[in-house]
Amino acid sequence: MTYGFVGKVISATVIRPCVAGDLDPILCIEKESFAYPYNPSVFRHYFNSSHAKIFVAEVQGGVAGYVITEVRPSGKGVVVSIAVDSKHRRKGFGSLLLLKALETLRRDVKEVELQVGVSNEAAQRFYLKHGFGIEGILNHYYPNGEDAYVMRLRFG
């Protein structure tokens, strides 16, 4: 699927399923983006899971960002992780990835959930812009003791 937003996103962006060769660039983006990055084994788990999908934003042959989704046994959709390489941020890649993830999840679930740190106001604004609402809090969710908001989007 090719998207193009004049002035925001490079018109040659392709949002596509992850292939094995994308895992190393994804791990680099993960480490750059998060204070507590997931272990590489987590990515291998999701890559090999029949209940999860990983999509990447490919720009000029390189990975600009990724999103991981999962349909849990409870029937709930989850955005596990989403991140964009620092040199590609604030250009719309995150929105393209999230929209692809939601488009795919919508086929199988009625709602999607994610967690975001209470101090991560930029991410909260991003998710609110895409229709998510804050619906709860998980105390001491992160290794440093920070709480996380539970954000949810219902399809309907």
mmCIF file with all atom_site columns, C-alpha atoms in Angstrom:
data_model
loop_
_atom_site.group_PDB
_atom_site.id
_atom_site.type_symbol
_atom_site.label_atom_id
_atom_site.label_alt_id
_atom_site.label_comp_id
_atom_site.label_asym_id
_atom_site.label_entity_id
_atom_site.label_seq_id
_atom_site.pdbx_PDB_ins_code
_atom_site.Cartn_x
_atom_site.Cartn_y
_atom_site.Cartn_z
_atom_site.occupancy
_atom_site.B_iso_or_equiv
_atom_site.pdbx_formal_charge
_atom_site.auth_seq_id
_atom_site.auth_comp_id
_atom_site.auth_asym_id
_atom_site.auth_atom_id
_atom_site.pdbx_PDB_model_num
ATOM 1   C CA . MET A 1 1   ? 0.000   0.000   0.000  1.00 0.00 ? 1   MET A CA 1
ATOM 2   C CA . THR A 1 2   ? 1.451   3.382   -0.958 1.00 0.00 ? 2   THR A CA 1
ATOM 3   C CA . TYR A 1 3   ? 0.496   6.618   0.725  1.00 0.00 ? 3   TYR A CA 1
ATOM 4   C CA . GLY A 1 4   ? 1.473   10.173  -0.070 1.00 0.00 ? 4   GLY A CA 1
ATOM 5   C CA . PHE A 1 5   ? 0.812   13.369  1.851  1.00 0.00 ? 5   PHE A CA 1
ATOM 6   C CA . VAL A 1 6   ? 2.350   16.374  0.159  1.00 0.00 ? 6   VAL A CA 1
ATOM 7   C CA . GLY A 1 7   ? 4.730   18.162  2.486  1.00 0.00 ? 7   GLY A CA 1
ATOM 8   C CA . LYS A 1 8   ? 4.362   15.641  5.299  1.00 0.00 ? 8   LYS A CA 1
ATOM 9   C CA . VAL A 1 9   ? 5.290   12.161  4.229  1.00 0.00 ? 9   VAL A CA 1
ATOM 10  C CA . ILE A 1 10  ? 7.620   11.122  1.475  1.00 0.00 ? 10  ILE A CA 1
ATOM 11  C CA . SER A 1 11  ? 5.290   10.013  -1.305 1.00 0.00 ? 11  SER A CA 1
ATOM 12  C CA . ALA A 1 12  ? 7.171   6.753   -1.886 1.00 0.00 ? 12  ALA A CA 1
ATOM 13  C CA . THR A 1 13  ? 6.334   5.394   1.572  1.00 0.00 ? 13  THR A CA 1
ATOM 14  C CA . VAL A 1 14  ? 5.182   1.779   1.606  1.00 0.00 ? 14  VAL A CA 1
ATOM 15  C CA . ILE A 1 15  ? 3.437   0.293   4.629  1.00 0.00 ? 15  ILE A CA 1
ATOM 16  C CA . ARG A 1 16  ? 3.988   -3.453  4.404  1.00 0.00 ? 16  ARG A CA 1
ATOM 17  C CA . PRO A 1 17  ? 4.216   -6.586  6.531  1.00 0.00 ? 17  PRO A CA 1
ATOM 18  C CA . CYS A 1 18  ? 7.528   -7.107  8.272  1.00 0.00 ? 18  CYS A CA 1
ATOM 19  C CA . VAL A 1 19  ? 9.995   -9.610  6.828  1.00 0.00 ? 19  VAL A CA 1
ATOM 20  C CA . ALA A 1 20  ? 12.873  -11.239 8.717  1.00 0.00 ? 20  ALA A CA 1
ATOM 21  C CA . GLY A 1 21  ? 15.388  -8.761  7.301  1.00 0.00 ? 21  GLY A CA 1
ATOM 22  C CA . ASP A 1 22  ? 13.475  -5.908  8.951  1.00 0.00 ? 22  ASP A CA 1
ATOM 23  C CA . LEU A 1 23  ? 14.053  -7.134  12.504 1.00 0.00 ? 23  LEU A CA 1
ATOM 24  C CA . ASP A 1 24  ? 17.528  -5.616  12.953 1.00 0.00 ? 24  ASP A CA 1
ATOM 25  C CA . PRO A 1 25  ? 16.432  -2.114  11.848 1.00 0.00 ? 25  PRO A CA 1
ATOM 26  C CA . ILE A 1 26  ? 13.314  -2.445  14.016 1.00 0.00 ? 26  ILE A CA 1
ATOM 27  C CA . LEU A 1 27  ? 15.475  -3.328  17.029 1.00 0.00 ? 27  LEU A CA 1
ATOM 28  C CA . CYS A 1 28  ? 17.594  -0.228  16.415 1.00 0.00 ? 28  CYS A CA 1
ATOM 29  C CA . ILE A 1 29  ? 14.484  1.960   16.287 1.00 0.00 ? 29  ILE A CA 1
ATOM 30  C CA . GLU A 1 30  ? 13.161  0.315   19.459 1.00 0.00 ? 30  GLU A CA 1
ATOM 31  C CA . LYS A 1 31  ? 16.406  0.964   21.373 1.00 0.00 ? 31  LYS A CA 1
ATOM 32  C CA . GLU A 1 32  ? 16.538  4.555   20.170 1.00 0.00 ? 32  GLU A CA 1
ATOM 33  C CA . SER A 1 33  ? 12.906  5.231   21.025 1.00 0.00 ? 33  SER A CA 1
ATOM 34  C CA . PHE A 1 34  ? 12.316  3.764   24.469 1.00 0.00 ? 34  PHE A CA 1
ATOM 35  C CA . ALA A 1 35  ? 13.990  3.989   27.868 1.00 0.00 ? 35  ALA A CA 1
ATOM 36  C CA . TYR A 1 36  ? 12.970  0.372   28.466 1.00 0.00 ? 36  TYR A CA 1
ATOM 37  C CA . PRO A 1 37  ? 13.130  -1.326  25.052 1.00 0.00 ? 37  PRO A CA 1
ATOM 38  C CA . TYR A 1 38  ? 11.740  -4.774  24.491 1.00 0.00 ? 38  TYR A CA 1
ATOM 39  C CA . ASN A 1 39  ? 14.212  -7.639  24.370 1.00 0.00 ? 39  ASN A CA 1
ATOM 40  C CA . PRO A 1 40  ? 14.918  -8.949  20.825 1.00 0.00 ? 40  PRO A CA 1
ATOM 41  C CA . SER A 1 41  ? 13.203  -12.225 21.788 1.00 0.00 ? 41  SER A CA 1
ATOM 42  C CA . VAL A 1 42  ? 9.923   -10.300 22.161 1.00 0.00 ? 42  VAL A CA 1
ATOM 43  C CA . PHE A 1 43  ? 10.155  -9.193  18.541 1.00 0.00 ? 43  PHE A CA 1
ATOM 44  C CA . ARG A 1 44  ? 10.932  -12.723 17.375 1.00 0.00 ? 44  ARG A CA 1
ATOM 45  C CA . HIS A 1 45  ? 7.907   -13.958 19.343 1.00 0.00 ? 45  HIS A CA 1
ATOM 46  C CA . TYR A 1 46  ? 5.557   -11.480 17.659 1.00 0.00 ? 46  TYR A CA 1
ATOM 47  C CA . PHE A 1 47  ? 7.146   -12.044 14.259 1.00 0.00 ? 47  PHE A CA 1
ATOM 48  C CA . ASN A 1 48  ? 6.443   -15.784 14.532 1.00 0.00 ? 48  ASN A CA 1
ATOM 49  C CA . SER A 1 49  ? 3.015   -15.513 16.174 1.00 0.00 ? 49  SER A CA 1
ATOM 50  C CA . SER A 1 50  ? -0.123  -16.233 14.175 1.00 0.00 ? 50  SER A CA 1
ATOM 51  C CA . HIS A 1 51  ? -2.009  -13.789 16.434 1.00 0.00 ? 51  HIS A CA 1
ATOM 52  C CA . ALA A 1 52  ? 0.297   -10.829 15.849 1.00 0.00 ? 52  ALA A CA 1
ATOM 53  C CA . LYS A 1 53  ? 1.246   -8.618  12.954 1.00 0.00 ? 53  LYS A CA 1
ATOM 54  C CA . ILE A 1 54  ? 4.201   -6.323  12.462 1.00 0.00 ? 54  ILE A CA 1
ATOM 55  C CA . PHE A 1 55  ? 4.050   -3.642  9.802  1.00 0.00 ? 55  PHE A CA 1
ATOM 56  C CA . VAL A 1 56  ? 6.903   -1.400  8.728  1.00 0.00 ? 56  VAL A CA 1
ATOM 57  C CA . ALA A 1 57  ? 7.045   1.938   6.991  1.00 0.00 ? 57  ALA A CA 1
ATOM 58  C CA . GLU A 1 58  ? 9.592   1.564   4.203  1.00 0.00 ? 58  GLU A CA 1
ATOM 59  C CA . VAL A 1 59  ? 11.153  4.711   2.786  1.00 0.00 ? 59  VAL A CA 1
ATOM 60  C CA . GLN A 1 60  ? 13.753  4.595   0.041  1.00 0.00 ? 60  GLN A CA 1
ATOM 61  C CA . GLY A 1 61  ? 14.500  0.948   0.827  1.00 0.00 ? 61  GLY A CA 1
ATOM 62  C CA . GLY A 1 62  ? 14.950  1.459   4.575  1.00 0.00 ? 62  GLY A CA 1
ATOM 63  C CA . VAL A 1 63  ? 12.726  0.933   7.608  1.00 0.00 ? 63  VAL A CA 1
ATOM 64  C CA . ALA A 1 64  ? 11.455  4.268   8.949  1.00 0.00 ? 64  ALA A CA 1
ATOM 65  C CA . GLY A 1 65  ? 9.186   2.815   11.637 1.00 0.00 ? 65  GLY A CA 1
ATOM 66  C CA . TYR A 1 66  ? 7.136   -0.145  12.786 1.00 0.00 ? 66  TYR A CA 1
ATOM 67  C CA . VAL A 1 67  ? 3.973   -1.117  14.605 1.00 0.00 ? 67  VAL A CA 1
ATOM 68  C CA . ILE A 1 68  ? 3.193   -4.410  16.359 1.00 0.00 ? 68  ILE A CA 1
ATOM 69  C CA . THR A 1 69  ? -0.390  -5.529  16.930 1.00 0.00 ? 69  THR A CA 1
ATOM 70  C CA . GLU A 1 70  ? -1.880  -8.596  18.497 1.00 0.00 ? 70  GLU A CA 1
ATOM 71  C CA . VAL A 1 71  ? -5.311  -10.146 18.829 1.00 0.00 ? 71  VAL A CA 1
ATOM 72  C CA . ARG A 1 72  ? -5.419  -11.624 22.323 1.00 0.00 ? 72  ARG A CA 1
ATOM 73  C CA . PRO A 1 73  ? -7.330  -14.825 23.174 1.00 0.00 ? 73  PRO A CA 1
ATOM 74  C CA . SER A 1 74  ? -9.923  -12.603 24.890 1.00 0.00 ? 74  SER A CA 1
ATOM 75  C CA . GLY A 1 75  ? -10.713 -11.145 21.463 1.00 0.00 ? 75  GLY A CA 1
ATOM 76  C CA . LYS A 1 76  ? -9.211  -7.766  22.307 1.00 0.00 ? 76  LYS A CA 1
ATOM 77  C CA . GLY A 1 77  ? -6.867  -6.004  19.904 1.00 0.00 ? 77  GLY A CA 1
ATOM 78  C CA . VAL A 1 78  ? -3.666  -4.525  21.274 1.00 0.00 ? 78  VAL A CA 1
ATOM 79  C CA . VAL A 1 79  ? -1.147  -2.098  19.877 1.00 0.00 ? 79  VAL A CA 1
ATOM 80  C CA . VAL A 1 80  ? 1.939   -3.631  21.463 1.00 0.00 ? 80  VAL A CA 1
ATOM 81  C CA . SER A 1 81  ? 4.496   -1.104  20.236 1.00 0.00 ? 81  SER A CA 1
ATOM 82  C CA . ILE A 1 82  ? 4.887   1.626   17.655 1.00 0.00 ? 82  ILE A CA 1
ATOM 83  C CA . ALA A 1 83  ? 7.965   3.713   16.946 1.00 0.00 ? 83  ALA A CA 1
ATOM 84  C CA . VAL A 1 84  ? 9.518   5.801   14.206 1.00 0.00 ? 84  VAL A CA 1
ATOM 85  C CA . ASP A 1 85  ? 13.206  6.392   13.544 1.00 0.00 ? 85  ASP A CA 1
ATOM 86  C CA . SER A 1 86  ? 14.234  9.801   14.926 1.00 0.00 ? 86  SER A CA 1
ATOM 87  C CA . LYS A 1 87  ? 15.138  11.222  11.512 1.00 0.00 ? 87  LYS A CA 1
ATOM 88  C CA . HIS A 1 88  ? 11.627  10.429  10.233 1.00 0.00 ? 88  HIS A CA 1
ATOM 89  C CA . ARG A 1 89  ? 9.566   11.690  13.179 1.00 0.00 ? 89  ARG A CA 1
ATOM 90  C CA . ARG A 1 90  ? 6.914   14.400  12.904 1.00 0.00 ? 90  ARG A CA 1
ATOM 91  C CA . LYS A 1 91  ? 6.335   13.590  9.231  1.00 0.00 ? 91  LYS A CA 1
ATOM 92  C CA . GLY A 1 92  ? 3.254   11.379  9.506  1.00 0.00 ? 92  GLY A CA 1
ATOM 93  C CA . PHE A 1 93  ? 4.851   7.928   9.507  1.00 0.00 ? 93  PHE A CA 1
ATOM 94  C CA . GLY A 1 94  ? 3.440   7.083   12.931 1.00 0.00 ? 94  GLY A CA 1
ATOM 95  C CA . SER A 1 95  ? -0.054  7.958   11.742 1.00 0.00 ? 95  SER A CA 1
ATOM 96  C CA . LEU A 1 96  ? 0.330   5.824   8.622  1.00 0.00 ? 96  LEU A CA 1
ATOM 97  C CA . LEU A 1 97  ? 1.490   2.874   10.699 1.00 0.00 ? 97  LEU A CA 1
ATOM 98  C CA . LEU A 1 98  ? -1.262  3.256   13.277 1.00 0.00 ? 98  LEU A CA 1
ATOM 99  C CA . LEU A 1 99  ? -3.938  3.595   10.597 1.00 0.00 ? 99  LEU A CA 1
ATOM 100 C CA . LYS A 1 100 ? -2.711  0.401   8.909  1.00 0.00 ? 100 LYS A CA 1
ATOM 101 C CA . ALA A 1 101 ? -2.712  -1.390  12.264 1.00 0.00 ? 101 ALA A CA 1
ATOM 102 C CA . LEU A 1 102 ? -6.254  -0.236  13.064 1.00 0.00 ? 102 LEU A CA 1
ATOM 103 C CA . GLU A 1 103 ? -7.488  -1.124  9.572  1.00 0.00 ? 103 GLU A CA 1
ATOM 104 C CA . THR A 1 104 ? -6.158  -4.655  10.056 1.00 0.00 ? 104 THR A CA 1
ATOM 105 C CA . LEU A 1 105 ? -7.369  -5.083  13.648 1.00 0.00 ? 105 LEU A CA 1
ATOM 106 C CA . ARG A 1 106 ? -10.847 -3.817  12.772 1.00 0.00 ? 106 ARG A CA 1
ATOM 107 C CA . ARG A 1 107 ? -11.442 -7.040  10.806 1.00 0.00 ? 107 ARG A CA 1
ATOM 108 C CA . ASP A 1 108 ? -11.090 -9.170  13.943 1.00 0.00 ? 108 ASP A CA 1
ATOM 109 C CA . VAL A 1 109 ? -11.913 -7.083  17.029 1.00 0.00 ? 109 VAL A CA 1
ATOM 110 C CA . LYS A 1 110 ? -14.376 -4.514  18.326 1.00 0.00 ? 110 LYS A CA 1
ATOM 111 C CA . GLU A 1 111 ? -11.840 -2.548  20.372 1.00 0.00 ? 111 GLU A CA 1
ATOM 112 C CA . VAL A 1 112 ? -8.128  -1.852  20.571 1.00 0.00 ? 112 VAL A CA 1
ATOM 113 C CA . GLU A 1 113 ? -6.126  -1.129  23.697 1.00 0.00 ? 113 GLU A CA 1
ATOM 114 C CA . LEU A 1 114 ? -2.648  0.174   24.454 1.00 0.00 ? 114 LEU A CA 1
ATOM 115 C CA . GLN A 1 115 ? -0.626  1.467   27.371 1.00 0.00 ? 115 GLN A CA 1
ATOM 116 C CA . VAL A 1 116 ? 1.263   4.749   27.484 1.00 0.00 ? 116 VAL A CA 1
ATOM 117 C CA . GLY A 1 117 ? 3.313   6.351   30.235 1.00 0.00 ? 117 GLY A CA 1
ATOM 118 C CA . VAL A 1 118 ? 1.518   9.065   32.191 1.00 0.00 ? 118 VAL A CA 1
ATOM 119 C CA . SER A 1 119 ? 4.447   11.400  31.513 1.00 0.00 ? 119 SER A CA 1
ATOM 120 C CA . ASN A 1 120 ? 4.434   10.752  27.748 1.00 0.00 ? 120 ASN A CA 1
ATOM 121 C CA . GLU A 1 121 ? 2.132   13.612  26.786 1.00 0.00 ? 121 GLU A CA 1
ATOM 122 C CA . ALA A 1 122 ? 3.204   13.596  23.122 1.00 0.00 ? 122 ALA A CA 1
ATOM 123 C CA . ALA A 1 123 ? 2.146   9.955   22.725 1.00 0.00 ? 123 ALA A CA 1
ATOM 124 C CA . GLN A 1 124 ? -1.106  10.597  24.579 1.00 0.00 ? 124 GLN A CA 1
ATOM 125 C CA . ARG A 1 125 ? -1.939  13.478  22.201 1.00 0.00 ? 125 ARG A CA 1
ATOM 126 C CA . PHE A 1 126 ? -1.074  11.250  19.221 1.00 0.00 ? 126 PHE A CA 1
ATOM 127 C CA . TYR A 1 127 ? -3.445  8.504   20.361 1.00 0.00 ? 127 TYR A CA 1
ATOM 128 C CA . LEU A 1 128 ? -6.213  10.940  21.328 1.00 0.00 ? 128 LEU A CA 1
ATOM 129 C CA . LYS A 1 129 ? -5.954  12.447  17.828 1.00 0.00 ? 129 LYS A CA 1
ATOM 130 C CA . HIS A 1 130 ? -6.598  8.962   16.431 1.00 0.00 ? 130 HIS A CA 1
ATOM 131 C CA . GLY A 1 131 ? -9.717  8.340   18.513 1.00 0.00 ? 131 GLY A CA 1
ATOM 132 C CA . PHE A 1 132 ? -8.344  6.606   21.596 1.00 0.00 ? 132 PHE A CA 1
ATOM 133 C CA . GLY A 1 133 ? -9.546  7.630   25.041 1.00 0.00 ? 133 GLY A CA 1
ATOM 134 C CA . ILE A 1 134 ? -7.941  7.255   28.452 1.00 0.00 ? 134 ILE A CA 1
ATOM 135 C CA . GLU A 1 135 ? -9.892  4.607   30.335 1.00 0.00 ? 135 GLU A CA 1
ATOM 136 C CA . GLY A 1 136 ? -7.758  3.577   33.267 1.00 0.00 ? 136 GLY A CA 1
ATOM 137 C CA . ILE A 1 137 ? -4.384  3.552   34.899 1.00 0.00 ? 137 ILE A CA 1
ATOM 138 C CA . LEU A 1 138 ? -1.888  0.784   35.620 1.00 0.00 ? 138 LEU A CA 1
ATOM 139 C CA . ASN A 1 139 ? 0.099   1.624   38.718 1.00 0.00 ? 139 ASN A CA 1
ATOM 140 C CA . HIS A 1 140 ? 3.870   1.075   38.567 1.00 0.00 ? 140 HIS A CA 1
ATOM 141 C CA . TYR A 1 141 ? 3.629   -0.343  35.022 1.00 0.00 ? 141 TYR A CA 1
ATOM 142 C CA . TYR A 1 142 ? 7.148   0.551   33.904 1.00 0.00 ? 142 TYR A CA 1
ATOM 143 C CA . PRO A 1 143 ? 10.430  -0.703  35.444 1.00 0.00 ? 143 PRO A CA 1
ATOM 144 C CA . ASN A 1 144 ? 11.132  2.762   36.892 1.00 0.00 ? 144 ASN A CA 1
ATOM 145 C CA . GLY A 1 145 ? 7.788   2.697   38.721 1.00 0.00 ? 145 GLY A CA 1
ATOM 146 C CA . GLU A 1 146 ? 5.971   5.075   36.372 1.00 0.00 ? 146 GLU A CA 1
ATOM 147 C CA . ASP A 1 147 ? 2.259   4.522   35.937 1.00 0.00 ? 147 ASP A CA 1
ATOM 148 C CA . ALA A 1 148 ? 0.692   3.941   32.523 1.00 0.00 ? 148 ALA A CA 1
ATOM 149 C CA . TYR A 1 149 ? -2.638  5.016   31.121 1.00 0.00 ? 149 TYR A CA 1
ATOM 150 C CA . VAL A 1 150 ? -4.776  2.379   29.482 1.00 0.00 ? 150 VAL A CA 1
ATOM 151 C CA . MET A 1 151 ? -6.096  3.898   26.264 1.00 0.00 ? 151 MET A CA 1
ATOM 152 C CA . ARG A 1 152 ? -8.846  2.311   24.217 1.00 0.00 ? 152 ARG A CA 1
ATOM 153 C CA . LEU A 1 153 ? -10.482 2.756   20.842 1.00 0.00 ? 153 LEU A CA 1
ATOM 154 C CA . ARG A 1 154 ? -13.831 1.123   20.126 1.00 0.00 ? 154 ARG A CA 1
ATOM 155 C CA . PHE A 1 155 ? -14.902 0.488   16.566 1.00 0.00 ? 155 PHE A CA 1
ATOM 156 C CA . GLY A 1 156 ? -18.473 1.225   15.931 1.00 0.00 ? 156 GLY A CA 1
#
